[in-house]
Amino acid sequence: EKGRRDLGWFQEPWSWPFIALSAGLLGGAIQPLRLWALRKGANFGTAARQAFDGMGQSLIYAATFLVYLGGVSLLGFTIASLIYMQALYRMSGLRGGKWRLIALLVTLAIVLAFRVGLDIWFPTPPLLHLFPDWVAGTFGGYL
C-alpha cells in the first residue's frame, strides 16, 4: 500500500503536537487548583476573573486542535483538515458562504502543496478501509 509506513505511534504526524498540547493543557490545570484553594478569600472573584481573562477562547481553540489531530489519524489529513478549517472559520466569526469556500480552497492548497509540491503521500486513513480496496488505492494518498 503506497504511502503507508509503520513507524510506530511516536513518529506519527499527530503524536508530538498532541502530546505537547496535552501537556500544556494539563500544566495549565494548576491555576484552577490554586484558585480553588483561595475560594474563601475576600478577593476570590477578582482573582478568578484576572486569572482566566481571555483564556476561554484559547482553551477552545486548543481543544479543537486536539480533536483535529485525532481526526487526522482516523479520517485522514484532507478530510480532517476540511472539517477543522470549516470549524475554525466558524469559531472566528467568518460564517458566510464566501468563507466556507475560502476554507475549502485553503485546505486544497495545503493538500496540493504536500502531495504535489513536496511529493508527500499521506497514510491511508482507517476510514477508507470501510470501502472497497480500489477506493483506498485511488484516494488514500490524497485523503
PDB file of C-alpha atoms in Angstrom:
ATOM      1  CA  GLU A   1       0.000   0.000   0.000  1.00  0.00           C
ATOM      2  CA  LYS A   2       1.692   3.162  -1.184  1.00  0.00           C
ATOM      3  CA  GLY A   3       2.381   5.797   1.395  1.00  0.00           C
ATOM      4  CA  ARG A   4       1.811   3.586   4.413  1.00  0.00           C
ATOM      5  CA  ARG A   5       4.758   3.350   6.697  1.00  0.00           C
ATOM      6  CA  ASP A   6       4.900   1.594  10.018  1.00  0.00           C
ATOM      7  CA  LEU A   7       6.919   3.968  12.153  1.00  0.00           C
ATOM      8  CA  GLY A   8       5.269   3.439  15.499  1.00  0.00           C
ATOM      9  CA  TRP A   9       2.794   5.736  17.183  1.00  0.00           C
ATOM     10  CA  PHE A  10       5.522   8.113  18.429  1.00  0.00           C
ATOM     11  CA  GLN A  11       6.524   9.017  14.865  1.00  0.00           C
ATOM     12  CA  GLU A  12       3.045   9.526  13.502  1.00  0.00           C
ATOM     13  CA  PRO A  13       2.346  13.135  12.433  1.00  0.00           C
ATOM     14  CA  TRP A  14      -0.249  13.686  15.136  1.00  0.00           C
ATOM     15  CA  SER A  15       1.610  12.294  18.152  1.00  0.00           C
ATOM     16  CA  TRP A  16       4.028  15.052  19.223  1.00  0.00           C
ATOM     17  CA  PRO A  17       1.722  18.029  18.704  1.00  0.00           C
ATOM     18  CA  PHE A  18      -0.929  16.054  20.595  1.00  0.00           C
ATOM     19  CA  ILE A  19       1.468  15.239  23.446  1.00  0.00           C
ATOM     20  CA  ALA A  20       2.829  18.797  23.682  1.00  0.00           C
ATOM     21  CA  LEU A  21      -0.597  20.415  23.633  1.00  0.00           C
ATOM     22  CA  SER A  22      -1.977  17.902  26.141  1.00  0.00           C
ATOM     23  CA  ALA A  23       0.969  18.590  28.477  1.00  0.00           C
ATOM     24  CA  GLY A  24       0.328  22.321  28.141  1.00  0.00           C
ATOM     25  CA  LEU A  25      -3.344  21.907  28.973  1.00  0.00           C
ATOM     26  CA  LEU A  26      -2.543  19.685  31.959  1.00  0.00           C
ATOM     27  CA  GLY A  27       0.077  22.162  33.151  1.00  0.00           C
ATOM     28  CA  GLY A  28      -2.469  24.931  32.845  1.00  0.00           C
ATOM     29  CA  ALA A  29      -4.828  22.991  35.097  1.00  0.00           C
ATOM     30  CA  ILE A  30      -2.725  24.048  38.105  1.00  0.00           C
ATOM     31  CA  GLN A  31      -4.198  27.561  38.051  1.00  0.00           C
ATOM     32  CA  PRO A  32      -7.777  26.414  38.716  1.00  0.00           C
ATOM     33  CA  LEU A  33      -6.495  24.326  41.641  1.00  0.00           C
ATOM     34  CA  ARG A  34      -4.737  27.362  43.104  1.00  0.00           C
ATOM     35  CA  LEU A  35      -7.875  29.428  42.735  1.00  0.00           C
ATOM     36  CA  TRP A  36      -9.955  26.713  44.384  1.00  0.00           C
ATOM     37  CA  ALA A  37      -7.714  26.992  47.443  1.00  0.00           C
ATOM     38  CA  LEU A  38      -8.390  30.745  47.536  1.00  0.00           C
ATOM     39  CA  ARG A  39     -12.170  30.447  47.143  1.00  0.00           C
ATOM     40  CA  LYS A  40     -12.945  31.513  50.717  1.00  0.00           C
ATOM     41  CA  GLY A  41     -10.763  34.647  50.454  1.00  0.00           C
ATOM     42  CA  ALA A  42     -12.150  38.152  50.164  1.00  0.00           C
ATOM     43  CA  ASN A  43     -10.950  38.871  46.643  1.00  0.00           C
ATOM     44  CA  PHE A  44     -11.658  35.498  45.111  1.00  0.00           C
ATOM     45  CA  GLY A  45     -13.980  36.793  42.373  1.00  0.00           C
ATOM     46  CA  THR A  46     -11.473  39.385  41.187  1.00  0.00           C
ATOM     47  CA  ALA A  47      -8.569  36.914  41.289  1.00  0.00           C
ATOM     48  CA  ALA A  48     -10.559  34.339  39.306  1.00  0.00           C
ATOM     49  CA  ARG A  49     -11.557  36.839  36.614  1.00  0.00           C
ATOM     50  CA  GLN A  50      -7.999  38.093  36.255  1.00  0.00           C
ATOM     51  CA  ALA A  51      -6.508  34.600  36.143  1.00  0.00           C
ATOM     52  CA  PHE A  52      -8.748  33.429  33.320  1.00  0.00           C
ATOM     53  CA  ASP A  53      -9.306  36.678  31.479  1.00  0.00           C
ATOM     54  CA  GLY A  54      -9.173  35.834  27.788  1.00  0.00           C
ATOM     55  CA  MET A  55      -8.260  32.168  28.302  1.00  0.00           C
ATOM     56  CA  GLY A  56     -11.630  30.720  27.404  1.00  0.00           C
ATOM     57  CA  GLN A  57     -11.259  31.215  23.665  1.00  0.00           C
ATOM     58  CA  SER A  58      -7.664  29.959  23.740  1.00  0.00           C
ATOM     59  CA  LEU A  59      -8.727  26.773  25.504  1.00  0.00           C
ATOM     60  CA  ILE A  60     -11.469  26.224  22.955  1.00  0.00           C
ATOM     61  CA  TYR A  61      -9.005  26.592  20.066  1.00  0.00           C
ATOM     62  CA  ALA A  62      -6.517  24.256  21.793  1.00  0.00           C
ATOM     63  CA  ALA A  63      -9.182  21.618  22.417  1.00  0.00           C
ATOM     64  CA  THR A  64     -10.391  21.933  18.826  1.00  0.00           C
ATOM     65  CA  PHE A  65      -6.844  21.391  17.587  1.00  0.00           C
ATOM     66  CA  LEU A  66      -6.556  18.253  19.741  1.00  0.00           C
ATOM     67  CA  VAL A  67      -9.760  16.928  18.198  1.00  0.00           C
ATOM     68  CA  TYR A  68      -8.363  17.773  14.753  1.00  0.00           C
ATOM     69  CA  LEU A  69      -5.162  15.823  15.447  1.00  0.00           C
ATOM     70  CA  GLY A  70      -7.218  12.813  16.490  1.00  0.00           C
ATOM     71  CA  GLY A  71      -9.339  13.251  13.376  1.00  0.00           C
ATOM     72  CA  VAL A  72      -6.251  13.175  11.158  1.00  0.00           C
ATOM     73  CA  SER A  73      -5.402   9.698  12.399  1.00  0.00           C
ATOM     74  CA  LEU A  74      -8.956   8.411  11.859  1.00  0.00           C
ATOM     75  CA  LEU A  75     -10.301  10.355   8.882  1.00  0.00           C
ATOM     76  CA  GLY A  76      -7.083  11.262   7.107  1.00  0.00           C
ATOM     77  CA  PHE A  77      -5.346  14.593   6.673  1.00  0.00           C
ATOM     78  CA  THR A  78      -7.596  16.021   3.951  1.00  0.00           C
ATOM     79  CA  ILE A  79     -10.999  15.190   5.431  1.00  0.00           C
ATOM     80  CA  ALA A  80      -9.963  16.191   8.957  1.00  0.00           C
ATOM     81  CA  SER A  81      -8.439  19.427   7.615  1.00  0.00           C
ATOM     82  CA  LEU A  82     -11.611  20.272   5.695  1.00  0.00           C
ATOM     83  CA  ILE A  83     -13.689  19.839   8.831  1.00  0.00           C
ATOM     84  CA  TYR A  84     -11.166  21.678  11.016  1.00  0.00           C
ATOM     85  CA  MET A  85     -10.866  24.652   8.666  1.00  0.00           C
ATOM     86  CA  GLN A  86     -14.635  24.973   8.455  1.00  0.00           C
ATOM     87  CA  ALA A  87     -14.881  24.862  12.258  1.00  0.00           C
ATOM     88  CA  LEU A  88     -12.006  27.320  12.655  1.00  0.00           C
ATOM     89  CA  TYR A  89     -13.559  29.869  10.313  1.00  0.00           C
ATOM     90  CA  ARG A  90     -16.918  29.454  12.036  1.00  0.00           C
ATOM     91  CA  MET A  91     -15.403  29.911  15.504  1.00  0.00           C
ATOM     92  CA  SER A  92     -13.638  33.036  14.225  1.00  0.00           C
ATOM     93  CA  GLY A  93     -16.979  34.521  13.213  1.00  0.00           C
ATOM     94  CA  LEU A  94     -16.430  34.078   9.462  1.00  0.00           C
ATOM     95  CA  ARG A  95     -19.685  32.335   8.605  1.00  0.00           C
ATOM     96  CA  GLY A  96     -20.736  33.373   5.123  1.00  0.00           C
ATOM     97  CA  GLY A  97     -20.615  31.200   2.034  1.00  0.00           C
ATOM     98  CA  LYS A  98     -17.565  33.096   0.847  1.00  0.00           C
ATOM     99  CA  TRP A  99     -15.619  31.988   3.925  1.00  0.00           C
ATOM    100  CA  ARG A 100     -16.675  28.360   3.571  1.00  0.00           C
ATOM    101  CA  LEU A 101     -15.305  28.452   0.029  1.00  0.00           C
ATOM    102  CA  ILE A 102     -12.076  30.123   1.182  1.00  0.00           C
ATOM    103  CA  ALA A 103     -11.635  27.459   3.891  1.00  0.00           C
ATOM    104  CA  LEU A 104     -12.124  24.756   1.251  1.00  0.00           C
ATOM    105  CA  LEU A 105      -9.636  26.380  -1.132  1.00  0.00           C
ATOM    106  CA  VAL A 106      -7.039  26.881   1.612  1.00  0.00           C
ATOM    107  CA  THR A 107      -7.339  23.221   2.598  1.00  0.00           C
ATOM    108  CA  LEU A 108      -6.996  22.090  -1.004  1.00  0.00           C
ATOM    109  CA  ALA A 109      -3.945  24.337  -1.452  1.00  0.00           C
ATOM    110  CA  ILE A 110      -2.309  22.816   1.625  1.00  0.00           C
ATOM    111  CA  VAL A 111      -3.045  19.269   0.452  1.00  0.00           C
ATOM    112  CA  LEU A 112      -1.720  20.012  -3.033  1.00  0.00           C
ATOM    113  CA  ALA A 113       1.397  21.628  -1.580  1.00  0.00           C
ATOM    114  CA  PHE A 114       2.144  18.473   0.405  1.00  0.00           C
ATOM    115  CA  ARG A 115       1.082  15.945  -2.216  1.00  0.00           C
ATOM    116  CA  VAL A 116       2.140  17.567  -5.479  1.00  0.00           C
ATOM    117  CA  GLY A 117       4.708  20.154  -4.436  1.00  0.00           C
ATOM    118  CA  LEU A 118       6.563  18.120  -1.811  1.00  0.00           C
ATOM    119  CA  ASP A 119       5.534  14.654  -3.097  1.00  0.00           C
ATOM    120  CA  ILE A 120       4.462  13.503   0.362  1.00  0.00           C
ATOM    121  CA  TRP A 121       1.995  10.617   0.387  1.00  0.00           C
ATOM    122  CA  PHE A 122      -0.404  10.574   3.271  1.00  0.00           C
ATOM    123  CA  PRO A 123      -1.056   7.284   5.071  1.00  0.00           C
ATOM    124  CA  THR A 124      -4.366   5.700   4.118  1.00  0.00           C
ATOM    125  CA  PRO A 125      -6.871   6.657   6.820  1.00  0.00           C
ATOM    126  CA  PRO A 126      -8.733   3.881   8.634  1.00  0.00           C
ATOM    127  CA  LEU A 127     -11.996   5.385   7.360  1.00  0.00           C
ATOM    128  CA  LEU A 128     -11.147   4.213   3.835  1.00  0.00           C
ATOM    129  CA  HIS A 129     -10.849   0.600   4.975  1.00  0.00           C
ATOM    130  CA  LEU A 130     -14.643   0.596   5.178  1.00  0.00           C
ATOM    131  CA  PHE A 131     -14.760   0.930   1.373  1.00  0.00           C
ATOM    132  CA  PRO A 132     -13.573  -1.440  -1.372  1.00  0.00           C
ATOM    133  CA  ASP A 133      -9.789  -1.676  -1.856  1.00  0.00           C
ATOM    134  CA  TRP A 134      -9.858   0.312  -5.103  1.00  0.00           C
ATOM    135  CA  VAL A 135     -11.248   3.333  -3.229  1.00  0.00           C
ATOM    136  CA  ALA A 136      -8.385   3.249  -0.706  1.00  0.00           C
ATOM    137  CA  GLY A 137      -5.873   2.697  -3.500  1.00  0.00           C
ATOM    138  CA  THR A 138      -7.203   5.561  -5.602  1.00  0.00           C
ATOM    139  CA  PHE A 139      -7.911   8.176  -2.958  1.00  0.00           C
ATOM    140  CA  GLY A 140      -5.861   7.021   0.057  1.00  0.00           C
ATOM    141  CA  GLY A 141      -2.793   9.128  -0.659  1.00  0.00           C
ATOM    142  CA  TYR A 142      -4.838  12.276  -1.019  1.00  0.00           C
ATOM    143  CA  LEU A 143      -7.166  11.825   1.931  1.00  0.00           C
TER     144      LEU A 143
END
